[in-house]
Amino acid sequence: MDYFTDFNMTLEKLFGSNNTEKKMETVSQALEVLLVAAQRQDCLTVGVYESAKLMNVDPDSVVLCVLATDEEDEGDIALQIHFTLLQAFCCDNGINILRVAGMGCLAELLEEDSTGDKNGNEPRDLHCILVTNPQVQPLQSLALDNISSFCEESRCSNQWVPCLEMHDR
């Protein structure tokens, strides 16, 4: 295969569609494990604005940026502009990025209530989730390693922002 002339290479072409489906499921499961573990360790930053603030102050602590949408979000121009800026910042700073479809699945996974919390606060904005790596006790996670490898493989095949679909649990 000539890598210089085939610019439209996809994961299906590289690994075959059956292997790709297995790989995507493995990465989805790894993402679930990582997000739950990071939440337990207080290593998640949730929300577009909160994420942008953290990346401006301490980009070296961020190991993964998850940008999540549903079909109805595709027409939200402001959100797409935020995503473009966040993606550019992540690329400039060597931060792995994943686009994820399935906001409901993320909310369920992170035990988020769509109506807010018991104190009357608005529900958290799950469109952007950062996983950070604390300096004191860094995350040692097979799930993070699997996701990082997936992101690296995607970049090698010119897919800078790989996409995953979260499935109901």
mmCIF file with all atom_site columns, C-alpha atoms in Angstrom:
data_model
loop_
_atom_site.group_PDB
_atom_site.id
_atom_site.type_symbol
_atom_site.label_atom_id
_atom_site.label_alt_id
_atom_site.label_comp_id
_atom_site.label_asym_id
_atom_site.label_entity_id
_atom_site.label_seq_id
_atom_site.pdbx_PDB_ins_code
_atom_site.Cartn_x
_atom_site.Cartn_y
_atom_site.Cartn_z
_atom_site.occupancy
_atom_site.B_iso_or_equiv
_atom_site.pdbx_formal_charge
_atom_site.auth_seq_id
_atom_site.auth_comp_id
_atom_site.auth_asym_id
_atom_site.auth_atom_id
_atom_site.pdbx_PDB_model_num
ATOM 1   C CA . MET A 1 1   ? 0.000   0.000  0.000  1.00 0.00 ? 1   MET A CA 1
ATOM 2   C CA . ASP A 1 2   ? 1.417   3.383  -0.962 1.00 0.00 ? 2   ASP A CA 1
ATOM 3   C CA . TYR A 1 3   ? 0.955   5.626  2.058  1.00 0.00 ? 3   TYR A CA 1
ATOM 4   C CA . PHE A 1 4   ? 1.912   8.746  0.125  1.00 0.00 ? 4   PHE A CA 1
ATOM 5   C CA . THR A 1 5   ? -0.831  8.503  -2.486 1.00 0.00 ? 5   THR A CA 1
ATOM 6   C CA . ASP A 1 6   ? -3.699  7.042  -0.424 1.00 0.00 ? 6   ASP A CA 1
ATOM 7   C CA . PHE A 1 7   ? -4.752  10.000 1.711  1.00 0.00 ? 7   PHE A CA 1
ATOM 8   C CA . ASN A 1 8   ? -8.242  8.622  2.310  1.00 0.00 ? 8   ASN A CA 1
ATOM 9   C CA . MET A 1 9   ? -7.024  5.736  4.398  1.00 0.00 ? 9   MET A CA 1
ATOM 10  C CA . THR A 1 10  ? -9.490  4.724  7.122  1.00 0.00 ? 10  THR A CA 1
ATOM 11  C CA . LEU A 1 11  ? -9.311  2.375  10.059 1.00 0.00 ? 11  LEU A CA 1
ATOM 12  C CA . GLU A 1 12  ? -11.443 -0.064 8.045  1.00 0.00 ? 12  GLU A CA 1
ATOM 13  C CA . LYS A 1 13  ? -8.831  -0.116 5.270  1.00 0.00 ? 13  LYS A CA 1
ATOM 14  C CA . LEU A 1 14  ? -6.004  -0.616 7.740  1.00 0.00 ? 14  LEU A CA 1
ATOM 15  C CA . PHE A 1 15  ? -7.518  -3.220 10.041 1.00 0.00 ? 15  PHE A CA 1
ATOM 16  C CA . GLY A 1 16  ? -10.619 -4.544 8.275  1.00 0.00 ? 16  GLY A CA 1
ATOM 17  C CA . SER A 1 17  ? -14.136 -3.653 9.349  1.00 0.00 ? 17  SER A CA 1
ATOM 18  C CA . ASN A 1 18  ? -14.528 -6.523 11.834 1.00 0.00 ? 18  ASN A CA 1
ATOM 19  C CA . ASN A 1 19  ? -11.291 -5.605 13.607 1.00 0.00 ? 19  ASN A CA 1
ATOM 20  C CA . THR A 1 20  ? -12.290 -1.948 13.564 1.00 0.00 ? 20  THR A CA 1
ATOM 21  C CA . GLU A 1 21  ? -15.610 -2.694 15.270 1.00 0.00 ? 21  GLU A CA 1
ATOM 22  C CA . LYS A 1 22  ? -13.801 -4.679 17.970 1.00 0.00 ? 22  LYS A CA 1
ATOM 23  C CA . LYS A 1 23  ? -11.224 -1.917 18.373 1.00 0.00 ? 23  LYS A CA 1
ATOM 24  C CA . MET A 1 24  ? -13.933 0.760  18.683 1.00 0.00 ? 24  MET A CA 1
ATOM 25  C CA . GLU A 1 25  ? -15.791 -1.304 21.289 1.00 0.00 ? 25  GLU A CA 1
ATOM 26  C CA . THR A 1 26  ? -12.570 -1.846 23.239 1.00 0.00 ? 26  THR A CA 1
ATOM 27  C CA . VAL A 1 27  ? -11.800 1.881  23.153 1.00 0.00 ? 27  VAL A CA 1
ATOM 28  C CA . SER A 1 28  ? -15.379 2.746  24.192 1.00 0.00 ? 28  SER A CA 1
ATOM 29  C CA . GLN A 1 29  ? -15.094 0.403  27.158 1.00 0.00 ? 29  GLN A CA 1
ATOM 30  C CA . ALA A 1 30  ? -11.676 1.839  28.041 1.00 0.00 ? 30  ALA A CA 1
ATOM 31  C CA . LEU A 1 31  ? -13.163 5.354  27.921 1.00 0.00 ? 31  LEU A CA 1
ATOM 32  C CA . GLU A 1 32  ? -15.945 4.330  30.301 1.00 0.00 ? 32  GLU A CA 1
ATOM 33  C CA . VAL A 1 33  ? -13.441 2.811  32.739 1.00 0.00 ? 33  VAL A CA 1
ATOM 34  C CA . LEU A 1 34  ? -11.165 5.849  32.516 1.00 0.00 ? 34  LEU A CA 1
ATOM 35  C CA . LEU A 1 35  ? -13.937 8.411  33.041 1.00 0.00 ? 35  LEU A CA 1
ATOM 36  C CA . VAL A 1 36  ? -15.340 6.598  36.083 1.00 0.00 ? 36  VAL A CA 1
ATOM 37  C CA . ALA A 1 37  ? -11.861 6.158  37.605 1.00 0.00 ? 37  ALA A CA 1
ATOM 38  C CA . ALA A 1 38  ? -10.919 9.780  36.914 1.00 0.00 ? 38  ALA A CA 1
ATOM 39  C CA . GLN A 1 39  ? -14.183 10.996 38.445 1.00 0.00 ? 39  GLN A CA 1
ATOM 40  C CA . ARG A 1 40  ? -13.507 8.963  41.600 1.00 0.00 ? 40  ARG A CA 1
ATOM 41  C CA . GLN A 1 41  ? -10.031 10.515 41.838 1.00 0.00 ? 41  GLN A CA 1
ATOM 42  C CA . ASP A 1 42  ? -11.389 14.026 41.185 1.00 0.00 ? 42  ASP A CA 1
ATOM 43  C CA . CYS A 1 43  ? -9.440  14.200 37.921 1.00 0.00 ? 43  CYS A CA 1
ATOM 44  C CA . LEU A 1 44  ? -12.304 15.337 35.656 1.00 0.00 ? 44  LEU A CA 1
ATOM 45  C CA . THR A 1 45  ? -13.042 18.848 34.516 1.00 0.00 ? 45  THR A CA 1
ATOM 46  C CA . VAL A 1 46  ? -16.515 19.094 33.025 1.00 0.00 ? 46  VAL A CA 1
ATOM 47  C CA . GLY A 1 47  ? -17.816 21.903 30.820 1.00 0.00 ? 47  GLY A CA 1
ATOM 48  C CA . VAL A 1 48  ? -16.596 23.876 27.821 1.00 0.00 ? 48  VAL A CA 1
ATOM 49  C CA . TYR A 1 49  ? -15.731 27.032 29.758 1.00 0.00 ? 49  TYR A CA 1
ATOM 50  C CA . GLU A 1 50  ? -14.254 25.192 32.746 1.00 0.00 ? 50  GLU A CA 1
ATOM 51  C CA . SER A 1 51  ? -12.106 23.119 30.388 1.00 0.00 ? 51  SER A CA 1
ATOM 52  C CA . ALA A 1 52  ? -10.882 26.163 28.484 1.00 0.00 ? 52  ALA A CA 1
ATOM 53  C CA . LYS A 1 53  ? -9.922  27.856 31.765 1.00 0.00 ? 53  LYS A CA 1
ATOM 54  C CA . LEU A 1 54  ? -7.982  24.806 32.978 1.00 0.00 ? 54  LEU A CA 1
ATOM 55  C CA . MET A 1 55  ? -6.151  24.351 29.683 1.00 0.00 ? 55  MET A CA 1
ATOM 56  C CA . ASN A 1 56  ? -5.156  28.005 29.765 1.00 0.00 ? 56  ASN A CA 1
ATOM 57  C CA . VAL A 1 57  ? -3.746  27.690 33.305 1.00 0.00 ? 57  VAL A CA 1
ATOM 58  C CA . ASP A 1 58  ? -2.311  24.140 33.342 1.00 0.00 ? 58  ASP A CA 1
ATOM 59  C CA . PRO A 1 59  ? -2.305  22.397 29.938 1.00 0.00 ? 59  PRO A CA 1
ATOM 60  C CA . ASP A 1 60  ? 0.423   19.973 31.044 1.00 0.00 ? 60  ASP A CA 1
ATOM 61  C CA . SER A 1 61  ? -1.953  18.286 33.495 1.00 0.00 ? 61  SER A CA 1
ATOM 62  C CA . VAL A 1 62  ? -4.475  17.372 30.770 1.00 0.00 ? 62  VAL A CA 1
ATOM 63  C CA . VAL A 1 63  ? -4.108  13.865 29.294 1.00 0.00 ? 63  VAL A CA 1
ATOM 64  C CA . LEU A 1 64  ? -7.396  13.590 27.363 1.00 0.00 ? 64  LEU A CA 1
ATOM 65  C CA . CYS A 1 65  ? -10.055 15.911 25.986 1.00 0.00 ? 65  CYS A CA 1
ATOM 66  C CA . VAL A 1 66  ? -13.467 14.370 25.266 1.00 0.00 ? 66  VAL A CA 1
ATOM 67  C CA . LEU A 1 67  ? -15.760 16.437 23.053 1.00 0.00 ? 67  LEU A CA 1
ATOM 68  C CA . ALA A 1 68  ? -19.299 15.064 23.187 1.00 0.00 ? 68  ALA A CA 1
ATOM 69  C CA . THR A 1 69  ? -22.329 15.808 21.043 1.00 0.00 ? 69  THR A CA 1
ATOM 70  C CA . ASP A 1 70  ? -25.643 14.426 19.968 1.00 0.00 ? 70  ASP A CA 1
ATOM 71  C CA . GLU A 1 71  ? -27.344 14.952 16.624 1.00 0.00 ? 71  GLU A CA 1
ATOM 72  C CA . GLU A 1 72  ? -29.180 18.044 17.830 1.00 0.00 ? 72  GLU A CA 1
ATOM 73  C CA . ASP A 1 73  ? -25.857 19.682 18.752 1.00 0.00 ? 73  ASP A CA 1
ATOM 74  C CA . GLU A 1 74  ? -24.515 19.548 15.190 1.00 0.00 ? 74  GLU A CA 1
ATOM 75  C CA . GLY A 1 75  ? -26.384 22.750 14.305 1.00 0.00 ? 75  GLY A CA 1
ATOM 76  C CA . ASP A 1 76  ? -25.101 24.667 17.353 1.00 0.00 ? 76  ASP A CA 1
ATOM 77  C CA . ILE A 1 77  ? -22.612 27.025 15.710 1.00 0.00 ? 77  ILE A CA 1
ATOM 78  C CA . ALA A 1 78  ? -21.310 28.433 19.007 1.00 0.00 ? 78  ALA A CA 1
ATOM 79  C CA . LEU A 1 79  ? -20.572 24.935 20.306 1.00 0.00 ? 79  LEU A CA 1
ATOM 80  C CA . GLN A 1 80  ? -18.811 23.980 17.058 1.00 0.00 ? 80  GLN A CA 1
ATOM 81  C CA . ILE A 1 81  ? -16.639 27.119 17.312 1.00 0.00 ? 81  ILE A CA 1
ATOM 82  C CA . HIS A 1 82  ? -15.719 26.196 20.899 1.00 0.00 ? 82  HIS A CA 1
ATOM 83  C CA . PHE A 1 83  ? -14.878 22.670 19.748 1.00 0.00 ? 83  PHE A CA 1
ATOM 84  C CA . THR A 1 84  ? -12.675 24.008 16.951 1.00 0.00 ? 84  THR A CA 1
ATOM 85  C CA . LEU A 1 85  ? -10.755 26.214 19.376 1.00 0.00 ? 85  LEU A CA 1
ATOM 86  C CA . LEU A 1 86  ? -10.405 23.426 21.949 1.00 0.00 ? 86  LEU A CA 1
ATOM 87  C CA . GLN A 1 87  ? -9.203  20.994 19.257 1.00 0.00 ? 87  GLN A CA 1
ATOM 88  C CA . ALA A 1 88  ? -6.617  23.486 18.013 1.00 0.00 ? 88  ALA A CA 1
ATOM 89  C CA . PHE A 1 89  ? -5.352  24.058 21.544 1.00 0.00 ? 89  PHE A CA 1
ATOM 90  C CA . CYS A 1 90  ? -5.149  20.305 22.183 1.00 0.00 ? 90  CYS A CA 1
ATOM 91  C CA . CYS A 1 91  ? -3.242  19.714 18.947 1.00 0.00 ? 91  CYS A CA 1
ATOM 92  C CA . ASP A 1 92  ? -0.794  22.513 19.780 1.00 0.00 ? 92  ASP A CA 1
ATOM 93  C CA . ASN A 1 93  ? -0.194  21.069 23.252 1.00 0.00 ? 93  ASN A CA 1
ATOM 94  C CA . GLY A 1 94  ? -0.058  17.354 22.409 1.00 0.00 ? 94  GLY A CA 1
ATOM 95  C CA . ILE A 1 95  ? -3.310  16.510 24.219 1.00 0.00 ? 95  ILE A CA 1
ATOM 96  C CA . ASN A 1 96  ? -5.240  13.479 22.959 1.00 0.00 ? 96  ASN A CA 1
ATOM 97  C CA . ILE A 1 97  ? -8.761  14.284 21.740 1.00 0.00 ? 97  ILE A CA 1
ATOM 98  C CA . LEU A 1 98  ? -11.809 12.079 21.229 1.00 0.00 ? 98  LEU A CA 1
ATOM 99  C CA . ARG A 1 99  ? -15.145 13.090 19.699 1.00 0.00 ? 99  ARG A CA 1
ATOM 100 C CA . VAL A 1 100 ? -17.948 11.123 21.304 1.00 0.00 ? 100 VAL A CA 1
ATOM 101 C CA . ALA A 1 101 ? -21.569 10.680 20.289 1.00 0.00 ? 101 ALA A CA 1
ATOM 102 C CA . GLY A 1 102 ? -23.963 9.795  23.077 1.00 0.00 ? 102 GLY A CA 1
ATOM 103 C CA . MET A 1 103 ? -24.490 12.525 25.651 1.00 0.00 ? 103 MET A CA 1
ATOM 104 C CA . GLY A 1 104 ? -27.132 10.443 27.432 1.00 0.00 ? 104 GLY A CA 1
ATOM 105 C CA . CYS A 1 105 ? -24.684 7.585  27.855 1.00 0.00 ? 105 CYS A CA 1
ATOM 106 C CA . LEU A 1 106 ? -22.073 9.939  29.267 1.00 0.00 ? 106 LEU A CA 1
ATOM 107 C CA . ALA A 1 107 ? -24.611 11.437 31.684 1.00 0.00 ? 107 ALA A CA 1
ATOM 108 C CA . GLU A 1 108 ? -25.616 7.963  32.842 1.00 0.00 ? 108 GLU A CA 1
ATOM 109 C CA . LEU A 1 109 ? -21.991 6.866  33.175 1.00 0.00 ? 109 LEU A CA 1
ATOM 110 C CA . LEU A 1 110 ? -21.076 9.926  35.252 1.00 0.00 ? 110 LEU A CA 1
ATOM 111 C CA . GLU A 1 111 ? -24.373 9.746  37.153 1.00 0.00 ? 111 GLU A CA 1
ATOM 112 C CA . GLU A 1 112 ? -25.460 13.178 36.003 1.00 0.00 ? 112 GLU A CA 1
ATOM 113 C CA . ASP A 1 113 ? -29.059 14.252 36.455 1.00 0.00 ? 113 ASP A CA 1
ATOM 114 C CA . SER A 1 114 ? -30.412 16.167 33.470 1.00 0.00 ? 114 SER A CA 1
ATOM 115 C CA . THR A 1 115 ? -32.488 18.394 35.770 1.00 0.00 ? 115 THR A CA 1
ATOM 116 C CA . GLY A 1 116 ? -29.606 19.560 37.954 1.00 0.00 ? 116 GLY A CA 1
ATOM 117 C CA . ASP A 1 117 ? -28.655 18.719 41.509 1.00 0.00 ? 117 ASP A CA 1
ATOM 118 C CA . LYS A 1 118 ? -30.597 18.787 44.768 1.00 0.00 ? 118 LYS A CA 1
ATOM 119 C CA . ASN A 1 119 ? -29.392 22.358 45.476 1.00 0.00 ? 119 ASN A CA 1
ATOM 120 C CA . GLY A 1 120 ? -31.096 23.669 42.342 1.00 0.00 ? 120 GLY A CA 1
ATOM 121 C CA . ASN A 1 121 ? -27.864 24.037 40.361 1.00 0.00 ? 121 ASN A CA 1
ATOM 122 C CA . GLU A 1 122 ? -27.953 23.572 36.581 1.00 0.00 ? 122 GLU A CA 1
ATOM 123 C CA . PRO A 1 123 ? -26.761 20.211 35.225 1.00 0.00 ? 123 PRO A CA 1
ATOM 124 C CA . ARG A 1 124 ? -23.104 20.150 34.236 1.00 0.00 ? 124 ARG A CA 1
ATOM 125 C CA . ASP A 1 125 ? -22.216 20.737 30.589 1.00 0.00 ? 125 ASP A CA 1
ATOM 126 C CA . LEU A 1 126 ? -20.953 17.365 29.362 1.00 0.00 ? 126 LEU A CA 1
ATOM 127 C CA . HIS A 1 127 ? -19.970 18.673 25.914 1.00 0.00 ? 127 HIS A CA 1
ATOM 128 C CA . CYS A 1 128 ? -16.334 18.879 27.014 1.00 0.00 ? 128 CYS A CA 1
ATOM 129 C CA . ILE A 1 129 ? -14.672 16.660 29.592 1.00 0.00 ? 129 ILE A CA 1
ATOM 130 C CA . LEU A 1 130 ? -10.989 16.817 30.448 1.00 0.00 ? 130 LEU A CA 1
ATOM 131 C CA . VAL A 1 131 ? -9.126  14.028 32.174 1.00 0.00 ? 131 VAL A CA 1
ATOM 132 C CA . THR A 1 132 ? -6.230  15.419 34.168 1.00 0.00 ? 132 THR A CA 1
ATOM 133 C CA . ASN A 1 133 ? -3.209  13.692 35.566 1.00 0.00 ? 133 ASN A CA 1
ATOM 134 C CA . PRO A 1 134 ? -2.339  14.887 39.055 1.00 0.00 ? 134 PRO A CA 1
ATOM 135 C CA . GLN A 1 135 ? 1.319   15.666 39.695 1.00 0.00 ? 135 GLN A CA 1
ATOM 136 C CA . VAL A 1 136 ? 1.335   13.992 43.113 1.00 0.00 ? 136 VAL A CA 1
ATOM 137 C CA . GLN A 1 137 ? -0.045  10.561 42.146 1.00 0.00 ? 137 GLN A CA 1
ATOM 138 C CA . PRO A 1 138 ? -0.259  10.241 38.339 1.00 0.00 ? 138 PRO A CA 1
ATOM 139 C CA . LEU A 1 139 ? -2.935  8.026  36.815 1.00 0.00 ? 139 LEU A CA 1
ATOM 140 C CA . GLN A 1 140 ? -1.551  4.594  35.960 1.00 0.00 ? 140 GLN A CA 1
ATOM 141 C CA . SER A 1 141 ? -4.270  3.145  33.814 1.00 0.00 ? 141 SER A CA 1
ATOM 142 C CA . LEU A 1 142 ? -4.458  0.488  31.138 1.00 0.00 ? 142 LEU A CA 1
ATOM 143 C CA . ALA A 1 143 ? -7.614  2.267  29.914 1.00 0.00 ? 143 ALA A CA 1
ATOM 144 C CA . LEU A 1 144 ? -5.665  5.517  29.430 1.00 0.00 ? 144 LEU A CA 1
ATOM 145 C CA . ASP A 1 145 ? -2.904  3.594  27.632 1.00 0.00 ? 145 ASP A CA 1
ATOM 146 C CA . ASN A 1 146 ? -5.463  1.989  25.283 1.00 0.00 ? 146 ASN A CA 1
ATOM 147 C CA . ILE A 1 147 ? -7.078  5.334  24.491 1.00 0.00 ? 147 ILE A CA 1
ATOM 148 C CA . SER A 1 148 ? -3.716  7.008  23.949 1.00 0.00 ? 148 SER A CA 1
ATOM 149 C CA . SER A 1 149 ? -2.686  4.211  21.559 1.00 0.00 ? 149 SER A CA 1
ATOM 150 C CA . PHE A 1 150 ? -5.978  4.560  19.682 1.00 0.00 ? 150 PHE A CA 1
ATOM 151 C CA . CYS A 1 151 ? -5.481  8.329  19.352 1.00 0.00 ? 151 CYS A CA 1
ATOM 152 C CA . GLU A 1 152 ? -1.909  7.809  18.134 1.00 0.00 ? 152 GLU A CA 1
ATOM 153 C CA . GLU A 1 153 ? -3.015  5.219  15.558 1.00 0.00 ? 153 GLU A CA 1
ATOM 154 C CA . SER A 1 154 ? -5.733  7.599  14.371 1.00 0.00 ? 154 SER A CA 1
ATOM 155 C CA . ARG A 1 155 ? -3.253  10.449 13.947 1.00 0.00 ? 155 ARG A CA 1
ATOM 156 C CA . CYS A 1 156 ? -0.973  8.133  11.956 1.00 0.00 ? 156 CYS A CA 1
ATOM 157 C CA . SER A 1 157 ? -3.864  7.528  9.555  1.00 0.00 ? 157 SER A CA 1
ATOM 158 C CA . ASN A 1 158 ? -4.573  11.291 9.271  1.00 0.00 ? 158 ASN A CA 1
ATOM 159 C CA . GLN A 1 159 ? -7.632  11.216 11.513 1.00 0.00 ? 159 GLN A CA 1
ATOM 160 C CA . TRP A 1 160 ? -6.637  13.887 14.021 1.00 0.00 ? 160 TRP A CA 1
ATOM 161 C CA . VAL A 1 161 ? -9.835  13.736 16.044 1.00 0.00 ? 161 VAL A CA 1
ATOM 162 C CA . PRO A 1 162 ? -11.112 10.154 16.214 1.00 0.00 ? 162 PRO A CA 1
ATOM 163 C CA . CYS A 1 163 ? -14.816 9.596  16.841 1.00 0.00 ? 163 CYS A CA 1
ATOM 164 C CA . LEU A 1 164 ? -16.506 7.059  19.085 1.00 0.00 ? 164 LEU A CA 1
ATOM 165 C CA . GLU A 1 165 ? -20.129 6.244  19.718 1.00 0.00 ? 165 GLU A CA 1
ATOM 166 C CA . MET A 1 166 ? -21.078 5.540  23.317 1.00 0.00 ? 166 MET A CA 1
ATOM 167 C CA . HIS A 1 167 ? -23.578 2.733  23.743 1.00 0.00 ? 167 HIS A CA 1
ATOM 168 C CA . ASP A 1 168 ? -26.221 2.342  26.412 1.00 0.00 ? 168 ASP A CA 1
ATOM 169 C CA . ARG A 1 169 ? -24.972 0.448  29.414 1.00 0.00 ? 169 ARG A CA 1
#
